PDB file of C-alpha atoms and ligand atoms in Angstrom:
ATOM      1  CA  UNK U 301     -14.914   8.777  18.404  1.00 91.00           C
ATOM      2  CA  UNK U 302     -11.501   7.538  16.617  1.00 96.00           C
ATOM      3  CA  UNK U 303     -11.745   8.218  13.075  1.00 97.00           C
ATOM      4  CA  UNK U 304     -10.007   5.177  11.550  1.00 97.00           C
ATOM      5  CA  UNK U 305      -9.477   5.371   7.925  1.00 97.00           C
ATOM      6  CA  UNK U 306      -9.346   1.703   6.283  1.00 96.00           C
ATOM      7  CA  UNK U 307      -8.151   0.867   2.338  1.00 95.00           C
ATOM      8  CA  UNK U 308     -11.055  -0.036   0.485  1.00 90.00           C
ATOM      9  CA  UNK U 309     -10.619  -3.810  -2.091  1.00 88.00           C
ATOM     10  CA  UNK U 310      -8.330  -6.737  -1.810  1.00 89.00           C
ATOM     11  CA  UNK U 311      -6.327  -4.948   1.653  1.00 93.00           C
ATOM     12  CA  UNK U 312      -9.669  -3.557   2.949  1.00 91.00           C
ATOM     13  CA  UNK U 313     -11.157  -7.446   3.510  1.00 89.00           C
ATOM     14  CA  UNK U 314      -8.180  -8.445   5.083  1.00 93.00           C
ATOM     15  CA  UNK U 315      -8.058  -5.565   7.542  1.00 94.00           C
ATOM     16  CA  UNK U 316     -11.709  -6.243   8.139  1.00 92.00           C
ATOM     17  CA  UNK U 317     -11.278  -9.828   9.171  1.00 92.00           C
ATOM     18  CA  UNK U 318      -8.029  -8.123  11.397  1.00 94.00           C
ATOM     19  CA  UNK U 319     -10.673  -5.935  13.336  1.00 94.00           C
ATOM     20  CA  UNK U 320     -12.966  -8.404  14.213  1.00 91.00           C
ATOM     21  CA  UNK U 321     -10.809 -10.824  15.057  1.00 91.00           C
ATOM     22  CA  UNK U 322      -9.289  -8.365  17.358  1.00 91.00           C
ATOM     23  CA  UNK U 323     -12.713  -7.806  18.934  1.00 90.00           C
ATOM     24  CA  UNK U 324     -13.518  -4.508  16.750  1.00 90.00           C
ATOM     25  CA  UNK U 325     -17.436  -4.458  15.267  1.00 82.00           C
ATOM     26  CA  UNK U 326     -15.732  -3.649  11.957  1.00 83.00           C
ATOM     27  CA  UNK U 327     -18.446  -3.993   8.838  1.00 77.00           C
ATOM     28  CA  UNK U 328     -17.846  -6.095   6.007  1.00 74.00           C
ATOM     29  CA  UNK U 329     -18.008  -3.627   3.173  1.00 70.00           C
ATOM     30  CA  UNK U 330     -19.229  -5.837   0.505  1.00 66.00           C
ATOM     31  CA  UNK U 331     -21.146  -5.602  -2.818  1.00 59.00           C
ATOM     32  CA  UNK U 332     -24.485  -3.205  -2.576  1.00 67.00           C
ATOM     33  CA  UNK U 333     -22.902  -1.537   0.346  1.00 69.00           C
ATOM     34  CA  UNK U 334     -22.316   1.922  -0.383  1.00 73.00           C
ATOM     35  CA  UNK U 335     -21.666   3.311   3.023  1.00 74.00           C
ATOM     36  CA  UNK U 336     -18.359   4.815   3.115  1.00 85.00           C
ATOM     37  CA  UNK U 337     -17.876   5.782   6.874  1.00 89.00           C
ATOM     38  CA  UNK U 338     -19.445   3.290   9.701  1.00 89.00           C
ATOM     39  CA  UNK U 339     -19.449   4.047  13.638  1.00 91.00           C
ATOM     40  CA  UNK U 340     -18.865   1.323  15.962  1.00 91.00           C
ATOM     41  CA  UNK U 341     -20.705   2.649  19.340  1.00 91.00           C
ATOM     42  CA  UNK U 342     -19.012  -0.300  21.249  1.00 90.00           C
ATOM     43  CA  UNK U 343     -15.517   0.738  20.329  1.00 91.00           C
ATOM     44  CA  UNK U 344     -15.775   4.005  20.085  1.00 93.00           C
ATOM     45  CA  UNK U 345     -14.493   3.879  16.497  1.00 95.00           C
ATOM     46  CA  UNK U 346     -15.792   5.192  13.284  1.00 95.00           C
ATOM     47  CA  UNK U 347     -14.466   3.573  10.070  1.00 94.00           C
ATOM     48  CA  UNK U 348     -13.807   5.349   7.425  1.00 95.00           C
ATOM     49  CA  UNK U 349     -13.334   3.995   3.869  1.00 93.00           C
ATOM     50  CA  UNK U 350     -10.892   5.192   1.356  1.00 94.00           C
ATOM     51  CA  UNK U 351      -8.543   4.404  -1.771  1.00 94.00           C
ATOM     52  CA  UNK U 352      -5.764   2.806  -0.382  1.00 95.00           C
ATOM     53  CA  UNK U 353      -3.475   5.433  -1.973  1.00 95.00           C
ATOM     54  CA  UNK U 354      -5.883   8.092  -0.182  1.00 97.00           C
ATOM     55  CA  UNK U 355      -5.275   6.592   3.761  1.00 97.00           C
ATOM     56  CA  UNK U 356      -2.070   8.435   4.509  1.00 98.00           C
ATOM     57  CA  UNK U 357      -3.285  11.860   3.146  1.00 98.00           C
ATOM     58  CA  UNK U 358      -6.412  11.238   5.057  1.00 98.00           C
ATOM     59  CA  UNK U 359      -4.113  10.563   8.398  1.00 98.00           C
ATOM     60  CA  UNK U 360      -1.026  13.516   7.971  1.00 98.00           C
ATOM     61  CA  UNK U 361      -3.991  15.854   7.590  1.00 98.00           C
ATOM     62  CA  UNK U 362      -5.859  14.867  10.998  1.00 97.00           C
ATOM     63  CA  UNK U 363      -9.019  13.592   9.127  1.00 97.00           C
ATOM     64  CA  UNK U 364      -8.537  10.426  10.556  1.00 98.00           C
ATOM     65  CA  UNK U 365      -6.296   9.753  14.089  1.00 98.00           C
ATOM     66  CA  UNK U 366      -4.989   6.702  12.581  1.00 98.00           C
ATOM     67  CA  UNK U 367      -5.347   4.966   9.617  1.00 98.00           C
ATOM     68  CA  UNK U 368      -3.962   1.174   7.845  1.00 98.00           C
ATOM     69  CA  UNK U 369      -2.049   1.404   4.990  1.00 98.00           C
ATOM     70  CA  UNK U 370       0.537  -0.503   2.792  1.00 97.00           C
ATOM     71  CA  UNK U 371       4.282  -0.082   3.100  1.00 98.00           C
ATOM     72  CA  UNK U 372       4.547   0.456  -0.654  1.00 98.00           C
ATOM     73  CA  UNK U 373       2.103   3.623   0.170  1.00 98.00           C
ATOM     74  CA  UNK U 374       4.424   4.911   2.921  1.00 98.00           C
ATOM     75  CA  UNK U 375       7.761   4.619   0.734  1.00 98.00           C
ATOM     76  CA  UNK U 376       6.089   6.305  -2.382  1.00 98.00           C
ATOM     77  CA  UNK U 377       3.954   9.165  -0.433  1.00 98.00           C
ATOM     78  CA  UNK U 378       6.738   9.786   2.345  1.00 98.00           C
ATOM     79  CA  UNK U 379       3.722  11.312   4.503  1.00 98.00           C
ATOM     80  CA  UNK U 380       3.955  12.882   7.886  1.00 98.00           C
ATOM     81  CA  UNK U 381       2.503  10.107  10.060  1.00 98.00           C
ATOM     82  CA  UNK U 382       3.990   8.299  12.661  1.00 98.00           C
ATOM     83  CA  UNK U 383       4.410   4.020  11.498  1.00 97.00           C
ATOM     84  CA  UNK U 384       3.027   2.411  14.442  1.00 97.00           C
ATOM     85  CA  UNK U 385       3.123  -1.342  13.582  1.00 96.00           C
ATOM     86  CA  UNK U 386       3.381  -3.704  10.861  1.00 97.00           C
ATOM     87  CA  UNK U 387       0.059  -5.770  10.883  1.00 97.00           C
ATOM     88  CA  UNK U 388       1.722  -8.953   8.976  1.00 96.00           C
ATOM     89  CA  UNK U 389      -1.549  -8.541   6.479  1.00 96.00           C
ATOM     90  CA  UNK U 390      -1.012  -7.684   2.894  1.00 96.00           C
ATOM     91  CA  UNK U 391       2.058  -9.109   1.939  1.00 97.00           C
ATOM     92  CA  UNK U 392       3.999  -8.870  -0.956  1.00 98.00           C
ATOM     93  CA  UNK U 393       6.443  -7.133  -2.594  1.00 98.00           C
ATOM     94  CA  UNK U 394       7.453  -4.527  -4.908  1.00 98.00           C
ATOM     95  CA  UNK U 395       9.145  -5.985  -8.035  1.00 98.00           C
ATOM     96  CA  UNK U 396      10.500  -5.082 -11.351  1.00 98.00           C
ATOM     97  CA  UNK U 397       9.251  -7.526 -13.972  1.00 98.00           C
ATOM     98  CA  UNK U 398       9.897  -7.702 -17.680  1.00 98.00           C
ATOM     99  CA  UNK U 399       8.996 -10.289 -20.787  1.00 97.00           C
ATOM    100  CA  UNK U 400      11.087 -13.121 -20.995  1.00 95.00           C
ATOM    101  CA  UNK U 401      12.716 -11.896 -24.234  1.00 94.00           C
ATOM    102  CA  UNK U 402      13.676  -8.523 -21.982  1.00 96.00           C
ATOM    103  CA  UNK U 403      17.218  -7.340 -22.294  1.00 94.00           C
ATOM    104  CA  UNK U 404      18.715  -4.407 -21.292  1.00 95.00           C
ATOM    105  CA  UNK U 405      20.335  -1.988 -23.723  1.00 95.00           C
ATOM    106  CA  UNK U 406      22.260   0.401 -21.885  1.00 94.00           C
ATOM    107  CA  UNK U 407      22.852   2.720 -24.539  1.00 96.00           C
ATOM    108  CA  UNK U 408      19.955   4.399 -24.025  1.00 97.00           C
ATOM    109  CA  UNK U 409      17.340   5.090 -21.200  1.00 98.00           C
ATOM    110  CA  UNK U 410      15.346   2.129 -19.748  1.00 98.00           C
ATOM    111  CA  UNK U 411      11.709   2.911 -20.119  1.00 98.00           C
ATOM    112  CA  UNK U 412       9.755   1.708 -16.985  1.00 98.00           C
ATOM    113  CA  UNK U 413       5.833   1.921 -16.462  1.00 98.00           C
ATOM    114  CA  UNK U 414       4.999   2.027 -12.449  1.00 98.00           C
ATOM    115  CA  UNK U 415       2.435   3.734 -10.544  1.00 98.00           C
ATOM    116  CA  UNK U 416       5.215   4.344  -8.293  1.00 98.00           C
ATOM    117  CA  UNK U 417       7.557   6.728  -9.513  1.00 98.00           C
ATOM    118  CA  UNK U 418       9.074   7.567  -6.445  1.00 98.00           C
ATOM    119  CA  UNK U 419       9.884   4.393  -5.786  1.00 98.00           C
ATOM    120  CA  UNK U 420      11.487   3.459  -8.982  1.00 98.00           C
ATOM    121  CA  UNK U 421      13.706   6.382  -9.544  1.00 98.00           C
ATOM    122  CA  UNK U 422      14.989   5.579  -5.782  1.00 98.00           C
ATOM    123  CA  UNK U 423      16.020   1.986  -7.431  1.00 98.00           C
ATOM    124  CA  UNK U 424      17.030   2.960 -10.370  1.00 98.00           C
ATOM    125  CA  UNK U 425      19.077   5.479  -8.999  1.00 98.00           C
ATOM    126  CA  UNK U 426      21.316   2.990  -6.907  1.00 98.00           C
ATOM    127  CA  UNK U 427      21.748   1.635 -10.064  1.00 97.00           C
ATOM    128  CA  UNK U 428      23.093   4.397 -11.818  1.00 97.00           C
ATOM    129  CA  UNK U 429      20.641   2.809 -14.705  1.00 97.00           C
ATOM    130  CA  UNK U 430      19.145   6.380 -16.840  1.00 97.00           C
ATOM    131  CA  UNK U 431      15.671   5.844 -16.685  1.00 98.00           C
ATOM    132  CA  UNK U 432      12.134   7.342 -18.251  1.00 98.00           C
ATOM    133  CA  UNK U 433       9.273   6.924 -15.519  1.00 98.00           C
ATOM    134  CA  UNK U 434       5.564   6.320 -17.615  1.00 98.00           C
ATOM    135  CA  UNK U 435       3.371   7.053 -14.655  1.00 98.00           C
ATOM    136  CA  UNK U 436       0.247   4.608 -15.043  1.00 98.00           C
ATOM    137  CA  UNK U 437      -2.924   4.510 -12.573  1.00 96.00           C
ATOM    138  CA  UNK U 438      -3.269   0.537 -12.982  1.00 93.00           C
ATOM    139  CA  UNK U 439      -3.475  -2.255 -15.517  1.00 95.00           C
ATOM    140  CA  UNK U 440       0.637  -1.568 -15.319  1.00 97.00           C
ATOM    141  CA  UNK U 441       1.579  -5.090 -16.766  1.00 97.00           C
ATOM    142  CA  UNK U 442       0.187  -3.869 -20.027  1.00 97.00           C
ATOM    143  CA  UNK U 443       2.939  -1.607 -20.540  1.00 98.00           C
ATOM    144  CA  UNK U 444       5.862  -4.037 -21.955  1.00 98.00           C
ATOM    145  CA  UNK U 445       3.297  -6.316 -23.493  1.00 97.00           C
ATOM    146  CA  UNK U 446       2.419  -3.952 -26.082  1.00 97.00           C
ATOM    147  CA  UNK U 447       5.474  -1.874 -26.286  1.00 97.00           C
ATOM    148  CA  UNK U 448       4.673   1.153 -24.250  1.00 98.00           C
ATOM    149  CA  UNK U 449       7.760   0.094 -22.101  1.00 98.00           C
ATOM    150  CA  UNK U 450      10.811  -1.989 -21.440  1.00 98.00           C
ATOM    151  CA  UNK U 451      10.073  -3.278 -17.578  1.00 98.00           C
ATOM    152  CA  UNK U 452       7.486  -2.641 -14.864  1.00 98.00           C
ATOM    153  CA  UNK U 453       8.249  -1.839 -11.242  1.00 98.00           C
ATOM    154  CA  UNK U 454       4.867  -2.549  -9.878  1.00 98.00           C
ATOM    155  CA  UNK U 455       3.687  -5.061  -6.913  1.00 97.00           C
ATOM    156  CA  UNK U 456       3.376  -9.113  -7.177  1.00 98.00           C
ATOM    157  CA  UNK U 457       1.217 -10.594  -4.599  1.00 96.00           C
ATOM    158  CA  UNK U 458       0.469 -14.238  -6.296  1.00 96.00           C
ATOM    159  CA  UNK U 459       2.582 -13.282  -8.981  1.00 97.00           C
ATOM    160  CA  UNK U 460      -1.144 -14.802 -11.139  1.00 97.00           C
ATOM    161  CA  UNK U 461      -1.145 -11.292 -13.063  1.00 97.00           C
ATOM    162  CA  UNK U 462       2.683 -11.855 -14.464  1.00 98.00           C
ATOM    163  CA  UNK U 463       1.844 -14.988 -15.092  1.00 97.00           C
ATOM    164  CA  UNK U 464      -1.030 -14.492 -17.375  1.00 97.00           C
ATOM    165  CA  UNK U 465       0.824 -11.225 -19.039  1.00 97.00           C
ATOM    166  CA  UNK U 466       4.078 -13.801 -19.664  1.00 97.00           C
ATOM    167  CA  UNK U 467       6.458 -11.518 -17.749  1.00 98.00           C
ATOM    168  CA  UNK U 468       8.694 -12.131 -15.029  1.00 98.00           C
ATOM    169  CA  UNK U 469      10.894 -10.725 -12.336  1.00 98.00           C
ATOM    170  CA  UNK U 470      13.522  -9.606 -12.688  1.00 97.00           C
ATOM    171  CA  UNK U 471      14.601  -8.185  -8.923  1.00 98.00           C
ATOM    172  CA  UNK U 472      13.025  -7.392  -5.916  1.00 98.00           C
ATOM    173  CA  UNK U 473      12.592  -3.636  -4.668  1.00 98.00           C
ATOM    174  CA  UNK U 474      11.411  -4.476  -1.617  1.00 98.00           C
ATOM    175  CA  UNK U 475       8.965  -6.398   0.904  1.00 98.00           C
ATOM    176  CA  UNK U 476       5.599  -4.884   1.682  1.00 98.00           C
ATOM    177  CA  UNK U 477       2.731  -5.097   4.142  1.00 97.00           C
ATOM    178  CA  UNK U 478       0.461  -3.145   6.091  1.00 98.00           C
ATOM    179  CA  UNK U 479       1.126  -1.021   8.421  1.00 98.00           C
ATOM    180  CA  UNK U 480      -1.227   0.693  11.099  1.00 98.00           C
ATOM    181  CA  UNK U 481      -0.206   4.415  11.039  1.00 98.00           C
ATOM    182  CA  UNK U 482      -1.482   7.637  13.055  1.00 98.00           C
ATOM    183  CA  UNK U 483      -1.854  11.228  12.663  1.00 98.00           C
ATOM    184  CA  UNK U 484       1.241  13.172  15.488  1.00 98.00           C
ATOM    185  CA  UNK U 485      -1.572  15.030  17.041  1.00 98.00           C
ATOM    186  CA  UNK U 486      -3.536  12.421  17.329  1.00 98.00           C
ATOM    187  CA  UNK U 487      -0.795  10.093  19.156  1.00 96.00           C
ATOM    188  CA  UNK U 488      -1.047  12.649  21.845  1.00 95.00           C
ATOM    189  CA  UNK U 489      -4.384  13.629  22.577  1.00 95.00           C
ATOM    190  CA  UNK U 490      -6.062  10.051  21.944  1.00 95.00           C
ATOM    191  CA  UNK U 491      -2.919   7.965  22.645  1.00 96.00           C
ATOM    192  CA  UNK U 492      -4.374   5.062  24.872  1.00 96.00           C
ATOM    193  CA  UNK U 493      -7.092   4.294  21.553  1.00 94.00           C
ATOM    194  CA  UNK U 494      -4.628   4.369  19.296  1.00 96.00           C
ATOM    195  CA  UNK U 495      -2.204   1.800  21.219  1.00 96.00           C
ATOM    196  CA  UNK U 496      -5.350   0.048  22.768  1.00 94.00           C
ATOM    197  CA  UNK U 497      -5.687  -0.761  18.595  1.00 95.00           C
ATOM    198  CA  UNK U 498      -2.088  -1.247  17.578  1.00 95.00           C
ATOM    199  CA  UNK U 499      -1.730  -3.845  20.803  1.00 94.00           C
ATOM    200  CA  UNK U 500      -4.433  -5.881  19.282  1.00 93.00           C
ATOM    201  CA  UNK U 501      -3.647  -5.540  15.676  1.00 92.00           C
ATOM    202  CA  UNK U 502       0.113  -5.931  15.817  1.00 89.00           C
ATOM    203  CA  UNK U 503       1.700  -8.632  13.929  1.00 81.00           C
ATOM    204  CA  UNK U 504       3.267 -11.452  16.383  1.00 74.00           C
ATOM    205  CA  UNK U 505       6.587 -10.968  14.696  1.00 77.00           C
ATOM    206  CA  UNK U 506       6.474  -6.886  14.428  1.00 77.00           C
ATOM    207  CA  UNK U 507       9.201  -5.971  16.813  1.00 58.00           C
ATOM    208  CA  UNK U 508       8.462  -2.077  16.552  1.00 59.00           C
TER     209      UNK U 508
HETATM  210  C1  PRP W2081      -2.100  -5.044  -8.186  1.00 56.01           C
HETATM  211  C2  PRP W2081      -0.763  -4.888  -8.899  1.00 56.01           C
HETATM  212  C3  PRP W2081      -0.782  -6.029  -9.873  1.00 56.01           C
HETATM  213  C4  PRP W2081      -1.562  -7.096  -9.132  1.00 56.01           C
HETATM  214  C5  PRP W2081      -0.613  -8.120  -8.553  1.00 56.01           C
HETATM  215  O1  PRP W2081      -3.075  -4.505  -9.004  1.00 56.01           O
HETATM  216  O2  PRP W2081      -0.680  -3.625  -9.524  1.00 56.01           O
HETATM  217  O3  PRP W2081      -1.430  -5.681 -11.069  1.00 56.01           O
HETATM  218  O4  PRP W2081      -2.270  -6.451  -8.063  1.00 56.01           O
HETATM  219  O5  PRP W2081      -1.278  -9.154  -7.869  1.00 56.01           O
HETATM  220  P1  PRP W2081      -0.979 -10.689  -8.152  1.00 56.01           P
HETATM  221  O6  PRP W2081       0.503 -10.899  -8.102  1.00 56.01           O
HETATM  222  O7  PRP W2081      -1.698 -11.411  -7.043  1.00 56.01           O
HETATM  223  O8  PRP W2081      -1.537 -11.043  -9.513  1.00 56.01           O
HETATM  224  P2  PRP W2081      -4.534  -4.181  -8.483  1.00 56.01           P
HETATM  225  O9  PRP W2081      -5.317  -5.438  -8.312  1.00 56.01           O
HETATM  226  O10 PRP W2081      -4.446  -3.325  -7.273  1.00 56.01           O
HETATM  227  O11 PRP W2081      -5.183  -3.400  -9.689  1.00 56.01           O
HETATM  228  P3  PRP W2081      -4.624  -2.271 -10.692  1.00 56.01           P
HETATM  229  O12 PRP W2081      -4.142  -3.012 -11.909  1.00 56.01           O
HETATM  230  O13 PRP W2081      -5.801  -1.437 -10.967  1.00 56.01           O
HETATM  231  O14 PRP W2081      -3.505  -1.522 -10.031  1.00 56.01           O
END
C-alpha cells in the first residue's frame, strides 16, 4: 500500500474530486464520516486524512510516501520533501490586507497578525519594514478590526472574508496552490506509484 496523506476541509474536497477524476476510488469524507484513513484495494492506496498544516510533517517523516499539500504550507514549513507537481487545485494567494483607513507609520514597528510567520518576516524583511509577528491559529481578519493589529498577511481565496471584515489588500506575497509532494525514501523504493499518481494528477500547465 501507498500511504497518501490528503488535507482535510475546503482543499480536501477538491483533491477528492482530483482522485476520482483521475480514476482513484478516493472517499468523499463528508459530514458523519469519521474515518480518518481509507484503503483503496484497487489502487493500492490508503488515504490518509490530516490538517492541512499536518501533510508535510506526515510526508518528511515517512508516515505517508506522498502526500498533497498547499504551496503556502511548503514556504512556511520549509519541510524535507521532494515538490513533485503543482495540481492547479487550490488557488489563491497569500496577501497582506489592512482596513481601508490603514496607514503606515513608520516610526514605529508594524504590527501584523498571520498564521504564517515565516512567511511574513521573509516579506517584511525585503522591505526593510520593522515588524511584530502576532501568531494566530485562524479567524486572522479579526486582528485589525478590533485593534489587536495594524495589517494581516493571511490567504484570500474569494477575497468574501475581507469583504465582510471591510479590509483590503494591500500587496500580494505570493500565488498558491497545491502541490503533490513525497517523502525522499519513498521516491525511491515506490517510485513508479508515486509518478503513476503525479502523471494523472498533474496540472495541464505544471511544467515541473
Ligand atoms: C482561510 C483564510 C481566510 C479565508 C479566505 O481561512 O485564513 O480567513 O480562508 O478565504 P476567502 O477569500 O474565500 O474568504 P480558513 O477558512 O482556512 O479558516 P481559519 O479562519 O480558521 O484559518
Amino acid at each position: 500500500m501507498l500511504n497518501l496523506a490528503l488535507p482535510k476541509g475546503r482543499l480536501g474536497d477538491k483533491v477528492t474530486s482530483l482522485l476520482r477524476d483521475a480514476g482513484y476510488d478516493c472517499p468523499v469524507i463528508g459530514s458523519g464520516d469519521r474515518r480518518l484513513t481509507v484503503d483503496d484495494e484497487k489502487n493500492g492506496v490508503r488515504y490518509i486524512w490530516v490538517k492541512p498544516s499536518d501533510v508535510a510533517i506526515y510526508v518528511e517523516r515517512g508516515a505517508a510516501d506522498a502526500g498533497v499539500v498547499g504551496k503556502d504550507v511548503i514556504l512556511e514549513q520549509s519541510p524535507d520533501v521532494y515538490e513533485l507537481c503543482d495540481l492547479g487545485i487550490g488557488r489563491c494567494r497569500m496577501a497582506v490586507a489592512a482596513p481601508a483607513d490603514f496607514y503606515d507609520d513608520v516610526s514605529r514597528k508594524l504590527r501584523v497578525a498571520t498564521k504564517y510567520p515565516h512567511i511574513a518576516r521573509e516579506y517584511y524583511a525585503g522591505l526593510g519594514r520593522e515588524i511584530d509577528i502576532i501568531k494566530l491559529s485562524g479567524s486572522i481578519e479579526t486582528a485589525p478590526v478590533i485593534g489587536m493589529s495594524d495589517v494581516i498577511v493571511d490567504i484570500v481565496e474569494t477575497g468574501q472574508t475581507l469583504k465582510e471584515n471591510n479590509l483590503h489588500v494591500i500587496d500580494t506575497v505570493v500565488s498558491i496552490s497545491a502541490r503533490l509532494v513525497a517523502n525522499r525514501a519513498s521516491c525511491k523504493f515506490q517510485k513508479d506509484d508515486i509518478m503513476r499518481i503525479a502523471n494523472a494528477v498533474r496540472a495541464e500547465d505544471d511544467h515541473k
